[in-house]
Short mmCIF file of C-alpha atoms in Angstrom, two decimals:
data_model
loop_
_atom_site.label_atom_id
_atom_site.label_comp_id
_atom_site.label_asym_id
_atom_site.label_seq_id
_atom_site.Cartn_x
_atom_site.Cartn_y
_atom_site.Cartn_z
CA MET A 53 137.99 73.20 202.19
CA GLN A 54 137.30 75.78 205.23
CA THR A 55 138.55 79.30 204.35
CA SER A 56 138.06 81.88 207.04
CA SER A 57 134.43 83.86 207.09
CA ARG A 58 135.77 87.37 207.70
CA GLY A 59 135.67 90.05 205.71
CA ARG A 60 133.35 90.41 202.25
CA PRO A 61 131.98 86.70 200.43
CA ARG A 62 134.61 85.51 198.31
CA SER A 63 134.86 86.67 194.70
CA GLU A 64 134.74 83.25 192.21
CA VAL A 65 136.90 85.56 189.63
CA ALA A 66 139.25 86.02 192.45
CA ARG A 67 139.64 82.77 193.48
CA ARG A 68 139.79 80.61 190.29
CA ALA A 69 142.49 83.19 188.99
CA ILE A 70 144.42 82.92 192.68
CA LEU A 71 144.72 78.99 192.24
CA THR A 72 145.44 79.67 188.70
CA ALA A 73 148.45 81.59 189.87
CA ALA A 74 149.59 78.85 192.82
CA ARG A 75 148.98 75.69 190.55
CA GLU A 76 151.11 77.88 187.15
CA ILE A 77 153.23 79.05 189.44
CA LEU A 78 153.97 75.18 190.90
CA ALA A 79 154.66 73.68 188.25
CA GLU A 80 157.04 76.09 187.51
CA LYS A 81 159.17 76.73 190.70
CA GLY A 82 158.23 74.18 192.78
CA TYR A 83 156.49 74.38 196.17
CA GLU A 84 159.50 75.29 198.57
CA ARG A 85 159.75 78.71 196.37
CA LEU A 86 156.27 79.17 196.09
CA THR A 87 154.88 82.77 197.93
CA ILE A 88 151.86 84.51 198.67
CA GLN A 89 153.29 88.01 197.39
CA GLU A 90 154.09 86.06 194.14
CA ILE A 91 151.09 84.54 193.68
CA ALA A 92 148.98 87.84 194.42
CA ASP A 93 150.73 90.02 192.08
CA ARG A 94 150.32 86.99 189.26
CA SER A 95 146.85 86.64 189.91
CA GLY A 96 145.61 90.32 190.16
CA THR A 97 145.14 89.94 193.57
CA GLY A 98 146.00 91.69 196.84
CA ARG A 99 147.86 89.62 199.81
CA GLN A 100 145.68 90.11 202.22
CA THR A 101 142.56 88.74 199.84
CA ILE A 102 144.78 85.33 199.47
CA TYR A 103 145.47 85.51 203.13
CA ARG A 104 141.56 85.87 204.26
CA TRP A 105 140.71 82.88 202.30
CA TRP A 106 143.36 80.79 203.25
CA ALA A 107 145.86 80.84 206.10
CA THR A 108 148.85 78.91 204.87
CA LYS A 109 150.04 78.40 201.09
CA ALA A 110 149.66 74.59 201.89
CA LEU A 111 146.09 75.29 201.96
CA ILE A 112 145.92 76.29 199.22
CA ILE A 113 147.68 73.18 197.20
CA ALA A 114 145.04 70.92 199.11
CA ASP A 115 142.22 73.09 197.62
CA LEU A 116 143.94 73.00 194.00
CA LEU A 117 144.11 69.26 194.78
CA LEU A 118 140.00 68.79 195.77
CA ALA A 119 139.42 70.74 193.02
CA GLY A 120 140.74 68.28 191.01
CA GLU A 121 143.53 70.33 189.41
CA LEU A 122 146.61 68.86 191.07
CA ASP A 123 147.47 64.93 190.74
CA VAL A 124 149.27 62.85 193.23
CA PRO A 125 150.99 59.96 192.61
CA SER A 126 148.91 57.43 192.78
CA GLU A 127 150.48 53.86 191.32
CA PRO A 128 147.62 51.02 191.80
CA VAL A 129 148.79 47.64 194.05
CA PRO A 130 149.25 45.44 191.62
CA ASP A 131 148.00 41.36 191.64
CA THR A 132 149.56 39.63 189.52
CA GLY A 133 149.67 36.74 192.49
CA GLY A 134 153.10 37.01 194.11
CA LEU A 135 152.62 39.53 196.66
CA GLU A 136 155.95 40.29 197.76
CA GLY A 137 157.04 41.15 193.91
CA ASP A 138 153.78 43.31 193.23
CA LEU A 139 153.95 45.12 196.32
CA THR A 140 158.03 45.73 195.18
CA SER A 141 156.97 47.22 192.00
CA TRP A 142 154.33 49.12 193.60
CA LEU A 143 156.96 50.60 195.70
CA GLU A 144 159.29 51.27 193.08
CA ALA A 145 156.49 53.39 190.67
CA ILE A 146 155.55 55.38 193.87
CA ALA A 147 159.41 56.17 194.16
CA ALA A 148 160.18 57.20 190.55
CA ALA A 149 157.21 59.03 191.03
CA MET A 150 158.46 60.71 193.56
CA ARG A 151 161.45 61.38 192.17
CA ASP A 152 159.40 63.96 189.92
CA PRO A 153 160.58 67.41 191.86
CA LEU A 154 156.77 68.78 191.27
CA GLN A 155 155.36 65.86 192.09
CA ALA A 156 157.44 65.09 195.40
CA SER A 157 157.05 68.88 196.03
CA ILE A 158 153.28 68.49 196.39
CA THR A 159 153.07 66.01 198.25
CA ARG A 160 155.26 68.05 200.81
CA ALA A 161 152.58 70.46 200.50
CA LEU A 162 149.95 68.27 200.92
CA ILE A 163 152.03 66.72 203.95
CA THR A 164 151.94 70.58 205.64
CA ALA A 165 148.15 71.54 204.96
CA ALA A 166 147.07 68.58 206.52
CA SER A 167 149.63 69.38 209.35
CA ASP A 168 147.88 73.12 209.78
CA ASP A 169 143.99 71.73 209.18
CA PRO A 170 142.33 68.89 210.99
CA GLU A 171 139.82 68.76 208.78
CA GLU A 172 141.44 69.02 205.49
CA ALA A 173 143.80 66.42 206.71
CA ARG A 174 140.52 64.50 207.16
CA LEU A 175 139.69 65.60 203.42
CA LEU A 176 142.68 64.76 202.15
CA TYR A 177 142.90 61.50 203.11
CA SER A 178 139.69 60.13 202.12
CA MET A 179 140.60 61.47 198.57
CA THR A 180 144.67 60.12 198.79
CA THR A 181 145.82 58.32 201.35
CA GLY A 182 142.67 56.86 202.18
CA PRO A 183 141.81 54.75 199.27
CA VAL A 184 145.83 53.91 198.31
CA HIS A 185 146.37 52.24 202.08
CA GLN A 186 142.81 50.52 201.19
CA SER A 187 144.26 49.13 198.68
CA LEU A 188 147.14 47.91 200.12
CA VAL A 189 145.76 46.29 202.88
CA ASP A 190 143.64 44.97 200.36
CA ARG A 191 146.48 42.94 198.60
CA ILE A 192 148.52 42.63 201.60
CA SER A 193 145.29 40.24 202.48
CA LYS A 194 144.49 38.81 199.55
CA GLY A 195 148.29 37.28 199.54
CA LYS A 196 148.20 36.27 203.49
CA ALA A 197 145.16 34.31 202.19
CA ALA A 198 147.43 32.84 199.91
CA GLY A 199 150.04 31.52 202.41
CA GLN A 200 152.61 34.49 200.67
CA LEU A 201 152.68 36.33 203.81
CA ARG A 202 153.25 34.60 207.88
CA ALA A 203 149.82 34.91 209.38
CA ASP A 204 150.74 36.42 212.29
CA VAL A 205 151.63 39.54 209.73
CA ASP A 206 149.55 42.77 210.49
CA GLU A 207 148.31 43.41 207.39
CA ILE A 208 147.68 47.65 208.36
CA ALA A 209 151.02 47.56 209.69
CA VAL A 210 152.36 46.59 206.53
CA ALA A 211 150.34 49.32 204.84
CA ASP A 212 151.29 51.97 206.82
CA ALA A 213 155.37 50.98 207.14
CA LEU A 214 154.90 50.93 202.94
CA ILE A 215 153.41 54.30 202.92
CA GLY A 216 155.57 55.39 206.13
CA THR A 217 158.16 54.91 203.61
CA VAL A 218 157.17 56.74 200.34
CA LEU A 219 156.58 59.68 202.88
CA PHE A 220 160.35 59.33 204.25
CA GLY A 221 161.03 59.53 200.71
CA ALA A 222 159.18 62.43 199.73
CA LEU A 223 160.30 64.36 203.00
CA THR A 224 163.59 63.96 203.02
CA PRO A 225 165.30 64.94 199.82
CA GLY A 226 168.30 64.28 199.00
CA ALA A 227 168.01 61.14 201.70
CA ASN A 228 168.81 57.75 200.54
CA PRO A 229 166.03 55.53 201.65
CA ALA A 230 166.43 51.80 201.33
CA ALA A 231 165.53 49.65 198.38
CA PRO A 232 161.93 49.74 197.71
CA GLY A 233 162.44 45.80 197.38
CA ALA A 234 164.29 45.41 200.45
CA VAL A 235 161.81 47.40 202.18
CA VAL A 236 159.45 45.10 200.95
CA SER A 237 161.10 41.98 201.99
CA ALA A 238 162.24 43.19 205.36
CA LEU A 239 158.26 43.47 206.36
CA VAL A 240 156.66 40.34 204.21
CA GLY A 241 159.45 38.03 203.65
CA ARG A 242 158.53 34.40 204.84
CA ALA A 243 161.83 34.42 206.98
#
């Protein structure tokens, strides 16, 4: 986690208090209602201290994830032998997790953190999206090898589209995205 090098060295006690306060407020109110002022008030630190170490509230949330103090929706890609059913089950499970306001809020915060800082983006990708993407590509490749997918279908493009579907749902509260089965069928259907 890259932080500013301005000012005094970071106090570990203050850092822990800030992260604890942010995690508690996030759980109570969600990311959208989380404010630096409230984090400062609850942690007993000043806003200037927080801004000295984290440029945005999204970077605080990213720090919580990197420290293992937050979970993001994660479901293993099943392998029952049927590619379309497995991908549909996976997408349904992730979509259900994203209906939890806290999980959707955390996901939006992490997307914001990734867009704010390229180093954060690389770290967050390696911890969250990267492993999920690879497991999807692996499962799709296995299904393709078993003849459950047209030979000309690009496994990476299908994995990208599935993850994009999840992110679309997280970034557009109130949207009515297509049913997971319809999305998977459109991507891997044998037609």
